[in-house]
Structure formats: structure tokens, C-alpha cells
Coordinates of C-alpha atoms and ligand atoms in Angstrom, one line a residue:
X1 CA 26.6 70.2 5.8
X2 CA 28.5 67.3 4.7
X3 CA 32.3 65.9 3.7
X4 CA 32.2 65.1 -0.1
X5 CA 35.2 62.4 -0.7
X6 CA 36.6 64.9 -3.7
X7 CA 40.2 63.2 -4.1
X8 CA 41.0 60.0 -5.8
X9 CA 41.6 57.8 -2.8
X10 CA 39.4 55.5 -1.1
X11 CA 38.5 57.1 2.3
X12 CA 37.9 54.7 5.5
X13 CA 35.7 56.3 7.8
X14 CA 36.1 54.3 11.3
X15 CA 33.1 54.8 13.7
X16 CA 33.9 54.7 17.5
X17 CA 37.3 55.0 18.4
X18 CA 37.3 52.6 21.3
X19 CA 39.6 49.5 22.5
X20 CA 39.1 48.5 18.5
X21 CA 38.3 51.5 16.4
X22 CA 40.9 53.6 17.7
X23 CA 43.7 51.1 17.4
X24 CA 42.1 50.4 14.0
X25 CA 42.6 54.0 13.0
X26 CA 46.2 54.0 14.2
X27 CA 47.4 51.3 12.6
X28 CA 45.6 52.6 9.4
X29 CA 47.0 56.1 9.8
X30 CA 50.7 54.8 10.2
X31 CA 50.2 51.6 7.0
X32 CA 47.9 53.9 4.8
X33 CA 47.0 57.4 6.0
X34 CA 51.0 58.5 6.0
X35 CA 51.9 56.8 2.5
X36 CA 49.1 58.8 1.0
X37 CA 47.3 55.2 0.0
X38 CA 43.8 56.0 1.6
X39 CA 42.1 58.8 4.1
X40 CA 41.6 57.7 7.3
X41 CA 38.9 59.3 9.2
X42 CA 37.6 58.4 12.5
X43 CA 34.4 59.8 14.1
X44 CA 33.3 59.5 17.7
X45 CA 30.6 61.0 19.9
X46 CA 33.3 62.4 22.5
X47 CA 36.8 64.2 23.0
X48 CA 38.6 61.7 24.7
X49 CA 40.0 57.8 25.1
X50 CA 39.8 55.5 27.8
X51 CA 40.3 52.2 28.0
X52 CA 36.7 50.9 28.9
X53 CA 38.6 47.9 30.6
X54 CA 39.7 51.2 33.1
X55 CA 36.3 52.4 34.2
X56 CA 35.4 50.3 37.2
X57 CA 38.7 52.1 38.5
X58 CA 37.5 55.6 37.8
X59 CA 34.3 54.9 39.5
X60 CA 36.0 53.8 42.2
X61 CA 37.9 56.7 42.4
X62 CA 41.3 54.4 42.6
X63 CA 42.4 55.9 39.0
X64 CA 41.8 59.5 38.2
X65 CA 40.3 59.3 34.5
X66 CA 42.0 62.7 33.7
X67 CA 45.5 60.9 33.9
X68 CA 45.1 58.0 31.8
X69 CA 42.8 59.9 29.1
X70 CA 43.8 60.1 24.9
X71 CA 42.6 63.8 23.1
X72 CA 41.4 62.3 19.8
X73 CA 42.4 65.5 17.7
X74 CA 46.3 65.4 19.3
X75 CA 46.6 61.3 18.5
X76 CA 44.5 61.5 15.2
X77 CA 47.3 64.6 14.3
X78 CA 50.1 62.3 15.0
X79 CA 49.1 59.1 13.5
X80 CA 48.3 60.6 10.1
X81 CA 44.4 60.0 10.7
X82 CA 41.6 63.0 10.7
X83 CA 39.1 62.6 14.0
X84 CA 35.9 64.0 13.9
X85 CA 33.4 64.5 16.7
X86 CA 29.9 63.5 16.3
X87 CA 27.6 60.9 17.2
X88 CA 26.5 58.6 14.3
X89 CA 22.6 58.1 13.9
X90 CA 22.2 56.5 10.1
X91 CA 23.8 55.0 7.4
X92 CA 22.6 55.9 4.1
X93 CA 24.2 53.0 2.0
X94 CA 22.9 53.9 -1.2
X95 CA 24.5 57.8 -1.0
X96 CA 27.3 55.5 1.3
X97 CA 27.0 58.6 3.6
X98 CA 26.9 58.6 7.7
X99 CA 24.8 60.9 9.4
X100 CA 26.0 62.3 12.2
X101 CA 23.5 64.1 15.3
X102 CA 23.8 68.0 15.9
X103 CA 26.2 69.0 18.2
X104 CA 25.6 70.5 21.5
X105 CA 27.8 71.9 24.1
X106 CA 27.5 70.6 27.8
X107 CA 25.4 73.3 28.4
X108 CA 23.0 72.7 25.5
X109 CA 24.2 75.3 22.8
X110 CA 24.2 74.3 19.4
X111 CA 27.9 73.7 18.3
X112 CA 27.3 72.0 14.7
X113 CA 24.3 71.4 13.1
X114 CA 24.1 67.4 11.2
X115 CA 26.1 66.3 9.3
X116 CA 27.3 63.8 7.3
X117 CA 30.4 62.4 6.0
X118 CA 31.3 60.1 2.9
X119 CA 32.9 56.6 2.8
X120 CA 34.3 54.3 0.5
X121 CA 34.6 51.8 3.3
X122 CA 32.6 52.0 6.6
X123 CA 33.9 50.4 10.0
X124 CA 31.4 50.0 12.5
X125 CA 32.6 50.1 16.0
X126 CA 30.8 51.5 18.0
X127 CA 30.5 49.0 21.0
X128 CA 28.0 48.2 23.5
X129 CA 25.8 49.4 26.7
X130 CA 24.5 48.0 29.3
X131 CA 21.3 45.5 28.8
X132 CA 18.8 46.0 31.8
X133 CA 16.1 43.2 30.2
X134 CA 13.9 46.4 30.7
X135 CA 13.5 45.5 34.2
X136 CA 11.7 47.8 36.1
X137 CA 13.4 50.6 37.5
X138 CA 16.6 50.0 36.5
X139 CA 17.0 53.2 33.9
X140 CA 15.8 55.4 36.8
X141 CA 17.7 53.8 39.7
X142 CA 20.8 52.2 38.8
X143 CA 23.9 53.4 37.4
X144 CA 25.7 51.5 34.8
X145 CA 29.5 51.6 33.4
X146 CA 29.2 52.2 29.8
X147 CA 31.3 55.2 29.6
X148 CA 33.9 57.9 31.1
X149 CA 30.7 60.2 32.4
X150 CA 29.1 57.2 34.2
X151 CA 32.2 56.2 36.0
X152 CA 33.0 59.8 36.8
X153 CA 29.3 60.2 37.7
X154 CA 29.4 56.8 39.8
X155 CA 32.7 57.9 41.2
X156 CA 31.1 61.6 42.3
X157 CA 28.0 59.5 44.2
X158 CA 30.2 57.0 46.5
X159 CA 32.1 60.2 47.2
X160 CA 29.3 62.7 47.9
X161 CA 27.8 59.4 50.3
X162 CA 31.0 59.5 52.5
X163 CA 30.9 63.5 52.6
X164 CA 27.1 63.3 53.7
X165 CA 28.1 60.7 56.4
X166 CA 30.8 63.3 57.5
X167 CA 28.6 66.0 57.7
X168 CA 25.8 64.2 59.5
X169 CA 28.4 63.6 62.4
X170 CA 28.2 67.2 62.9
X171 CA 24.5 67.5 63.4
X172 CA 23.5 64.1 65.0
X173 CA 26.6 63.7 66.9
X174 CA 26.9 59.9 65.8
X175 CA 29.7 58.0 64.4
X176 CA 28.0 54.8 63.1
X177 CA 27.0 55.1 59.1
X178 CA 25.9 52.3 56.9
X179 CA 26.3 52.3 53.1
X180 CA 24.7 49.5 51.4
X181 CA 25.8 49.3 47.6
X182 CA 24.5 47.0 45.5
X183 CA 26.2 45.6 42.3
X184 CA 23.4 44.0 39.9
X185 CA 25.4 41.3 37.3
X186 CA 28.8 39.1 38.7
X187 CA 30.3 38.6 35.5
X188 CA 34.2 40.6 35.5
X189 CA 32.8 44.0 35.5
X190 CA 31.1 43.4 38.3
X191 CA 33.2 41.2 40.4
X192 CA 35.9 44.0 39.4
X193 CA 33.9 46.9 40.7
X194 CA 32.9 44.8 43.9
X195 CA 36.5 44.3 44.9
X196 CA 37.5 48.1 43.6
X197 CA 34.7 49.6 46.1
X198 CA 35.7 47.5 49.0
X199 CA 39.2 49.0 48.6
X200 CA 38.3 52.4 48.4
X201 CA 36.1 51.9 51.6
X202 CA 39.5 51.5 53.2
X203 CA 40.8 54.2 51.4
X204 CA 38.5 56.3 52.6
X205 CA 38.7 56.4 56.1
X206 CA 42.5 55.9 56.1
X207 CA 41.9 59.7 54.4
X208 CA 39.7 61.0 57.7
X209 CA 36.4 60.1 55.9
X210 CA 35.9 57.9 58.8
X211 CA 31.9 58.4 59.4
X212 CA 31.4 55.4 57.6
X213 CA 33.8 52.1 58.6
X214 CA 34.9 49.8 56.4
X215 CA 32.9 47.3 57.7
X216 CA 29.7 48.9 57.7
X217 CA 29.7 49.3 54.0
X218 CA 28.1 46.5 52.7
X219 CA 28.7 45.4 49.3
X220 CA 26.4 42.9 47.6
X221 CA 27.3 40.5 44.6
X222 CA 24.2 40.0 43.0
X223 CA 24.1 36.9 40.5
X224 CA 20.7 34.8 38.4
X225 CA 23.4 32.0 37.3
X226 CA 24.5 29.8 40.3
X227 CA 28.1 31.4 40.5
X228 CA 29.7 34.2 40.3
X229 CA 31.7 34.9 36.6
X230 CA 29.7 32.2 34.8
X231 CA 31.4 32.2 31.7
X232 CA 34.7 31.5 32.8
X233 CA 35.6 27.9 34.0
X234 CA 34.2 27.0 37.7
X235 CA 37.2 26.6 39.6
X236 CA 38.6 30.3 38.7
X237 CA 34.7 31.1 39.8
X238 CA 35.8 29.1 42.9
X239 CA 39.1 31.1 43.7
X240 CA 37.0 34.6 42.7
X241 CA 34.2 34.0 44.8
X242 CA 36.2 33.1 48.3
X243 CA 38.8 35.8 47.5
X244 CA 35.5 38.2 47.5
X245 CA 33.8 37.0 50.4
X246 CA 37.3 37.0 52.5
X247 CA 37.1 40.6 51.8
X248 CA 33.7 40.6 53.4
X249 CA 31.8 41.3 49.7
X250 CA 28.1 39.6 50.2
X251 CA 27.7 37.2 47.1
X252 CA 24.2 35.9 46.3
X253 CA 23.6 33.9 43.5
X254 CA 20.4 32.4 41.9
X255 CA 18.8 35.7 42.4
X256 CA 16.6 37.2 39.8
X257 CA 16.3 40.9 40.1
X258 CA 12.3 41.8 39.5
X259 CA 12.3 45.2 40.3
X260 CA 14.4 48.2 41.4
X261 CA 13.1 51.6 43.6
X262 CA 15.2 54.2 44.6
X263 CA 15.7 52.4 48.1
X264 CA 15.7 48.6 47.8
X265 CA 16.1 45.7 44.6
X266 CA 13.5 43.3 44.5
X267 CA 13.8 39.6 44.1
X268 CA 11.3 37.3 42.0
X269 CA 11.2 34.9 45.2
X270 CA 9.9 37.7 47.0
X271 CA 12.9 39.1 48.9
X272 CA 14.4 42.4 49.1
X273 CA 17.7 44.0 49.7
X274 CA 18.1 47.9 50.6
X275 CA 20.7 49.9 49.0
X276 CA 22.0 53.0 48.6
X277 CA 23.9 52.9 45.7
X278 CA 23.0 50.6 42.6
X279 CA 25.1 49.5 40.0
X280 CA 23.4 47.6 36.8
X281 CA 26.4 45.6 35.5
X282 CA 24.6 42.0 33.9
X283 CA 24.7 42.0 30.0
X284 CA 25.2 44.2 27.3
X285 CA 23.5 45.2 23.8
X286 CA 24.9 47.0 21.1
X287 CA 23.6 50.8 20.8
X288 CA 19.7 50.9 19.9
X289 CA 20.3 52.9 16.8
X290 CA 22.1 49.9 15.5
X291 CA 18.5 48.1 15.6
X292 CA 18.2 47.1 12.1
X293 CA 20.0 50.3 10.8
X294 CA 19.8 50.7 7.0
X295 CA 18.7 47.2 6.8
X296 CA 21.8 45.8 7.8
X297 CA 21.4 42.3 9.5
X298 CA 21.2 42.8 13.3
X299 CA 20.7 40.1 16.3
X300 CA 18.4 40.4 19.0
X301 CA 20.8 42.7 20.7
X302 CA 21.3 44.8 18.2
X303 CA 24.7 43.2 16.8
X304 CA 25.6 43.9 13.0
X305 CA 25.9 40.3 11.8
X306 CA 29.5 39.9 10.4
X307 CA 30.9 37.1 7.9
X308 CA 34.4 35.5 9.0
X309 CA 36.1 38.8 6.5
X310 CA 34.0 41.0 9.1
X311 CA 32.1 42.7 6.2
X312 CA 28.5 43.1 7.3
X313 CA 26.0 40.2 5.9
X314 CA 24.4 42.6 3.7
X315 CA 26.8 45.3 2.3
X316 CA 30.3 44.4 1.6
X317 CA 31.7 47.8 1.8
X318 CA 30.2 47.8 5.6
X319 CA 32.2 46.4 8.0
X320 CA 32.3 45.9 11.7
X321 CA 33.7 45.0 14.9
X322 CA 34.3 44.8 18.8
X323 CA 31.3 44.6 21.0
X324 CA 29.2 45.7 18.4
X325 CA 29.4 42.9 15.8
X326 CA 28.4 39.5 16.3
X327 CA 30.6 36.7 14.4
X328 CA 30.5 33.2 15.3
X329 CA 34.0 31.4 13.9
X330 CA 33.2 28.5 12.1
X331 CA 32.4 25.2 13.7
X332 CA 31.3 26.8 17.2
X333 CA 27.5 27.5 18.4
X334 CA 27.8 30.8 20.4
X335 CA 29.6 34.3 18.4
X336 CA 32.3 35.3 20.4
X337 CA 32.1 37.3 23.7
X338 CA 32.3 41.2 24.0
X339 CA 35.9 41.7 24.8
X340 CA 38.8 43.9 24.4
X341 CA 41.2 40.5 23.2
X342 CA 38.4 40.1 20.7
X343 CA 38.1 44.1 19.7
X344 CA 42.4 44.2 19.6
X345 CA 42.4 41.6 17.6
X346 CA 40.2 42.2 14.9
X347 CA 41.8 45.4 14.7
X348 CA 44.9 43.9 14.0
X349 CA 43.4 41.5 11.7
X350 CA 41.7 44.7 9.8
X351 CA 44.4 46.6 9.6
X352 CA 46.0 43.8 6.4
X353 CA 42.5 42.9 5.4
X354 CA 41.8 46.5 4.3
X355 CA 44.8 47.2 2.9
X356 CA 44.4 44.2 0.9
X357 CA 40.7 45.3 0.0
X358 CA 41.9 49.0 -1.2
X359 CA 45.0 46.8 -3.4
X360 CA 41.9 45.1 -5.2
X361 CA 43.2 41.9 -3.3
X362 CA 40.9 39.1 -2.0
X363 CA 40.0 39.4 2.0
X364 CA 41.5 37.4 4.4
X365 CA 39.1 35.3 7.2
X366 CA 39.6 36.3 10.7
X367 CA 40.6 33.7 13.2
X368 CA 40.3 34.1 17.0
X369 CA 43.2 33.1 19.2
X370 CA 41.8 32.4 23.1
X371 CA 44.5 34.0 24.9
X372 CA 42.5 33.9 27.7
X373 CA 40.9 36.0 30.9
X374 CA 41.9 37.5 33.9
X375 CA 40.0 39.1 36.5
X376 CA 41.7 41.7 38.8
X377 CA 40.5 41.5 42.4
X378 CA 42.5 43.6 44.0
X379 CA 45.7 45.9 43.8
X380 CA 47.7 42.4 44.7
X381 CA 45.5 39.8 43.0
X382 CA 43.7 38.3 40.0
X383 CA 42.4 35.3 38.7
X384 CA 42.1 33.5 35.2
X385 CA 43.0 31.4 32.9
X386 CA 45.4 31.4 30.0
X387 CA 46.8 29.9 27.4
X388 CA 43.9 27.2 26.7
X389 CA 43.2 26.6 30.2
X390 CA 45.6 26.9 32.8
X391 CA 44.3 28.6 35.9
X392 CA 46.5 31.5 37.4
X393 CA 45.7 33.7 40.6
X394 CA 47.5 36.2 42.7
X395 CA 50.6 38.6 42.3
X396 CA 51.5 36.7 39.1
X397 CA 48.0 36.9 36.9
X398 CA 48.0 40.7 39.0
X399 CA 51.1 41.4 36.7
X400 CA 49.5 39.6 33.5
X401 CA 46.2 41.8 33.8
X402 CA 48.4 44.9 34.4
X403 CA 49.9 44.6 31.3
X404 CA 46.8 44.0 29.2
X405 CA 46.3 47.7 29.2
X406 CA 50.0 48.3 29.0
X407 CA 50.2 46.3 25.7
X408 CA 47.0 48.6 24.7
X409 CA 48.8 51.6 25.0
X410 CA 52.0 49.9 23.3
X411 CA 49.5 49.4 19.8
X412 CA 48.4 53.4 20.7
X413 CA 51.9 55.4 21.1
X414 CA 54.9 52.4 20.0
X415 CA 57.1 50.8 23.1
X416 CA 58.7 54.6 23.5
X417 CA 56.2 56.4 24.9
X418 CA 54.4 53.7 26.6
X419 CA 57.6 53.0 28.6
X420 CA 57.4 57.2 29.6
X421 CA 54.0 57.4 30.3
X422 CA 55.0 53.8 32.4
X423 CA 57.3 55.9 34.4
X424 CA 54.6 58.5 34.5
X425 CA 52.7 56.3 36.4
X426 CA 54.9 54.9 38.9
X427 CA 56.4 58.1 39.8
X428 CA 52.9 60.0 39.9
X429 CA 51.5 57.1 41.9
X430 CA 53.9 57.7 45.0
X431 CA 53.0 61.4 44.6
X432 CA 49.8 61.8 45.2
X433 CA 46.6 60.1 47.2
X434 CA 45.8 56.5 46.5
X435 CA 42.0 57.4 45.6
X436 CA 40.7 60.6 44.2
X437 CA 38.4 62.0 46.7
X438 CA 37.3 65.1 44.2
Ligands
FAD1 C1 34.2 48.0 33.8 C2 34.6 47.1 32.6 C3 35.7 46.2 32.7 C4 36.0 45.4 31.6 N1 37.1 44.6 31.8 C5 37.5 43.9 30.7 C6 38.6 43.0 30.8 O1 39.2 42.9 31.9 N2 39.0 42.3 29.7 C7 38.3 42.3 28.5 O2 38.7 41.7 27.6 N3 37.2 43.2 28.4 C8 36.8 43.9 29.4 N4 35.7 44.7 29.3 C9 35.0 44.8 28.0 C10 35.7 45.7 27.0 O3 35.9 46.9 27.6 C11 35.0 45.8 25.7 O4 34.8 44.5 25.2 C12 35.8 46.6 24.7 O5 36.0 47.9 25.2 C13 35.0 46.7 23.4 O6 35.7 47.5 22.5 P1 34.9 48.3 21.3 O7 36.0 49.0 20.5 O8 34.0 47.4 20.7 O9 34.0 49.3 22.1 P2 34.4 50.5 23.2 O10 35.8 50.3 23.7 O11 33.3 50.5 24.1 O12 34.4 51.8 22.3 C14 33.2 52.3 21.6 C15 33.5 53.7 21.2 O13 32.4 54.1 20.3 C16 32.0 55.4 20.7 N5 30.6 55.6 20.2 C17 29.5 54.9 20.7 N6 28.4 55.3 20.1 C18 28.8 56.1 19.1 C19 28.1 56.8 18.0 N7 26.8 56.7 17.9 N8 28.8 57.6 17.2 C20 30.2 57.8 17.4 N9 30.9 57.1 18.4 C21 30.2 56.3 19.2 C22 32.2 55.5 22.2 O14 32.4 56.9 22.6 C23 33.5 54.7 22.3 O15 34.6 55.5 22.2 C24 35.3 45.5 30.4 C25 34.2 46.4 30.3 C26 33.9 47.2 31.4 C27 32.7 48.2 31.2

């Protein structure tokens, strides 16, 4: 089965509609789907949007990921793009033809058979999973945060640990539980997720799911560099790391994970720490399909290679972005870090360069503007740094990080409706639990 392009205009197909591909599409739909000028078609392997940046609150259970998600179908309908569903395997750049997987149901019937779809101009953006060095034990025992159904399915096992301590009070007529998580990787996903558990502990027993205290959850921070977010400068890794252990969050850097069972993390210097729950946060890769996929020039973690026009190094009609391209600007050693900023602004910068591309033009070179990082720590704080370097923390950079996804939303749906689903929020949030305990 496949989707000949049979009309005279250059069709874009955009694969992943995630922090970049979806605002790509957008932006495309409104410039060039709605004038007629090009076919915009965006394929991903699920229904629904959320902001990746989001899912350390859904596993939490502090944000309910039903209220914050985006139907593909309804946005692609109203931003004059086409969504498809499907899972990309290949690229067959001679035919210039994506394959797409069969399509099953949740319960394993066949919905579609393969497929594949025709481009003019591909757009790779896929993004990127977790990278467990193929430690041992880690696929089996951890849980990482690449997606909706992880956070939900993290967010379903801290829950079903406090039910279990509830219920045991019943039978062994105790009220003392421990819960030992375990959060393997302190860069912001993991300092974020530390800081989101400890305040769902509290959550939990303010809610009656008092078996297990607040302070007898013990969450570890666990590091190899010598500080907690290495990448960012060491005096916001300062502020980060006292704000955590203030809140009673173990931090232990300098410690290489060897090896992980179902009941303790091993260390290379011999040490080893029990928990319950295990969350594999340190490094990413792009998807292993990517691994050299119709020759296109990948790294060692499976990044497509991309010039400064963010065409791929081997096929000019191929281009690609967010977490799943590596591009090192001009003059530096390192390409830049996976990150939304980056993935928003490439879309941004993609949206004129193809337009351009389809007007026969020459493509423009895309420049990266630091606007900096912040990393939330609580309802009431955050750290960072912005604008080159200057450091911010608490209520203020709380504010700045909120409106990160805000101005997300704003490229999504137009100031309008952001400011509605805005009020949404606020009015919802007063309405109903603080943590989502379903
Ligand atoms: C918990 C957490 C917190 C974070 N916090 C921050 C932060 O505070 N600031 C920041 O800058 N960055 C943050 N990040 C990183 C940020 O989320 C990513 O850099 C960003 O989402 C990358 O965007 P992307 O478009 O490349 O990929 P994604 O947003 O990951 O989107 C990829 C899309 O591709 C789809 N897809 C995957 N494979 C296929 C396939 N084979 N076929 C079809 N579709 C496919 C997926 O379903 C998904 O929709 C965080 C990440 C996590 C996990």
C-alpha cells in the first residue's frame, strides 16, 4: 500500500511530530499547506502530543498527561497539514519513499498493513531514547522517560507502591514502609524527576496514602561526573545540588553504575544500593533504526549528520533535526545538545529555509542562539542560566521555566488559545487533586 505524490506540488513529508516536527508542520501548514504552495504531511508512530519537557511530571503523577495532550488528526485538520500514523522503519532514497511498520492495535490486531509514503522533501525528526551504555540489566530493570507510555507506566508503579504499602497495613498491622527509588543519570531530567518524586511523596500522604512517610522514601541522585547537571556551569550545579539535598534527595556522585537486578544497582567500586524503583535517565541516542539508515551519515549514536542548511551530509533532499540530528555550528568542537531551544529553533529556522528551497531559492545556514537553561526543582523553584550567563534561581527562573512550555503552545495554537487553555489550567488546577493518584 503506498501514497503516490500524483499532483504538481512538492510534498514535505515531516517524520515525528515532536517539540520540532510538530511545530515544523504547523508553521508549514499555515506558510505553505493553506496557500496551496506544497503538501504537508506529517507521520508519527502515536495519536497524541506532549511536550517531552512534561513527562517527568506525568510520571510523577503531578500533571495528568490526558490534560495537557494534542490529537494529531484534530491539529493537523486545523493547520492545513495531513497527519498520518505510523512508525517509520526505512528510507528508500532512490524511490524517495518512507516505509512505514504495520499497524497493530493495543491489543495486537492488525490495523494497517506497511506502507509507504512519497516525498519530495524528507524531514527527519524523530528524536531520541534513552542510552543505557548496554549496561547490564538496565533494559530489564529500569524504567526510562522517552515517551507518554513510560511516564504513564512510571507514574502507574510509584502509585501501585504506595497502594501495596496501604494494603500491607491491613495484614501486618505495621505503619512503617520504606521506598527506595533510585534515579540513574543527574543531568535535568533527572534532577527534575528527583525533585518531582519528593513532592508527590508529600502529596501522597497529605491524600491518606500515609503507609509510607515522606521521610522514609529515599530518593537517590545517582551521578559518574563529579556534580550533579555537568553540562551546565558549576555554581547553578552548586544551587541545584543543596536545593536537592535540603529536600532530603541523597546525591552521589563519581558513581559508575556496573550493574542493575531487580532489587539493588551495583557500583564499579564494589558498592551497592537497594531500590525499589529504577529510573535510567544518563544519556541519550537517536532511535537504532537510524543506525546508518539508507546510507545516510550517522554518529556513534545514531545522529543523521547535518550541514549548517540541516540537509543531511549525503542526500540534499533529506533533512533533519532536534535530538536526532547532530550539527556542530561552525568554529565549536562539540554539536549542539539535545534540547527543545535547539528543536524550536530549527523549526523556526526550517520553516523559511524550505520555503525558500520549494521557490528554487538558495538555503539559508542555521545559527544557534544560547538563550539558555533552567532547571525546575520544585512547584516554587528553578535554577539556570540565561542570556549568556547570568545565573537565576527561585520564584523568578520558576516563572521563566513555566513559560518555556507556554511559548510552545503559543508556536502550536497562536496567543488566543494558549491564553484559554492558560485559564484552563489555572481554574482546573484549584479544582481538582494536586497529583493524580489513578
Ligand atoms: C523528562 C525530560 C525533561 C526535559 N526537560 C527539558 C528542558 O527543561 N529543556 C529542554 O530544552 N529540553 C528538555 N528535555 C529534552 C527535550 O524534551 C528534547 O530535546 C526535545 O523534545 C527534542 O525534540 P524532538 O522534536 O527532536 O523530539 P521529540 O520531542 O522527542 O519528538 C519525537 C517524536 O518522534 C516520534 N517518533 C519516534 N520514532 C518514530 C518513528 N520511527 N516513526 C514515526 N514517529 C516517530 C515520537 O512519537 C515523537 O512524537 C527534556 C527531556 C525529558 C525526557
Amino acid at each position: 500500500m503506498q501514497l503516490e505524490n500524483k499532483n504538481c506540488k512538492k510534498r514535505i513529508v515531516i517524520v515525528g511530530g515532536g517539540a520540532g516536527g510538530l511545530e515544523l508542520a504547523t508553521r508549514l501548514g499555515n506558510r505553505l499547506g493553506k496557500k496551496n504552495k506544497a503538501e504537508i504531511i506529517l507521520v508519527d508512530a502515536t495519536l497524541t502530543h506532549i511536550w517531552k519537557p512534561l513527562l517527568h511530571e506525568v510520571a510523577s503523577g503531578t500533571l495528568n498527561s490526558h490534560d495537557d495532550e494534542l490529537n494529531y488528526f484534530a491539529h493537523a485538520n486545523k493547520n492545513h497539514f495531513e497527519f498520518f500514523l505510523g512508525k517509520m522503519i526505512n528510507i528508500d532514497r532512490t524511490e524517495k519513499k518512507i516505509q512505514l511498520a504495520e499497524l497493530s492495535s493495543h491489543l495486537g490486531e492488525k490495523i494497517a498493513p506497511c506502507r509507504s509514503i512519497a516525498y519530495d522533501i524528507l524531514v527527519v525528526s524523530v528524536g531520541s531514547t534513552s542510552n543505557d551504555f548496554n549496561t547490564e540489566g538496565a533494559k530489564e530493570h529500569c524504567v526510562c522517560l522517552d515517551s507518554r507510555a513510560q511516564a504513564d507506566y512510571l507514574q502507574k508503579e510509584f502509585l501501585n507502591l504506595y497502594l501495596q504499602a496501604q494494603a500491607n497495613t491491613l495484614i501486618e498491622d505495621t505503619q512503617r514502609s520504606l521506598l527506595n527509588i533510585a534515579i540513574i543519570g543527574a543531568g535535568a531530567t533527572g534532577v527534575e524527576l528527583a525533585a518531582e518524586l519528593h513532592f508527590a511523596a508529600h502529596q501522597f500522604c497529605k491524600y491518606g496514602l500515609d503507609s509510607i512517610q515522606p521521610d522514609n522514601v529515599c530518593i537517590t541522585l545517582i551521578e559518574a561526573a563529579d556534580r550533579v547537571l555537568p553540562v551546565l556551569n558549576s555554581k547553578i550545579s552548586s544551587l541545584a545540588e543543596a536545593e536537592l539535598v535540603n529536600m532530603g534527595i541523597q546525591v552521589r556522585t563519581k558513581s559508575r553504575v556496573q550493574k542493575i537486578d531487580e532489587t539493588h544497582i551495583y557500583f564499579d567500586d564494589g558498592t551497592q544500593l537497594a531500590a525499589d524503583l529504577k529510573v535510567w535517565s544518563a544519556g541519550i541516542k537517536a532511535p537504532d533504526f537510524l543506525n546508518n539508515i539508507a546510507e545516510l551519515e550517522t554518529n556513534r549514536i545514531n545522529q543523521l549528520i547535518v550541514k549548517p542548511t540541516l540537509q543531511t551530509t549525503r542526500d540534499d533532499s533529506i533533512f533533519a533535526m532536534g535530538d536526532c540530528a547532530s550539527y556542530t555550528p561552525k568554529g565549536k568542537e562539540r554539536p549542539l545538545a539535545p534540547r527543545a531551544q535547539v528543536a524550536n529553533q530549527q523549526a523556526i529556522f526550517l520553516e523559511k529555509a524550505l520555503a525558500a528551497y520549494i521557490a528554487g531559492q538558495p538555503l539559508p545556514e542555521f545559527v544557534f542562539k544560547d538563550k539558555g537553561s533552567l532547571v525546575s526543582l520544585s512547584d516554587r523553584n528553578s535554577v539556570g542560566h540565561v542570556m549568556g550567563n547570568i545565573n537565576i534561581e527561585g520564584f523568578v527562573a520558576r516563572l521563566m521555566y513555566m513559560s518555556l512550555y507556554r511559548f510552545h503552545q503559543i508556536a502550536l495554537h497562536g496567543l488566543f488559545k494558549t491564553s484559554i487553555l492558560m485559564l484552563k489550567d489555572v481554574l482546573s488546577k484549584s479544582a481538582r487533586p494536586q497529583l493524580k493518584m489513578h
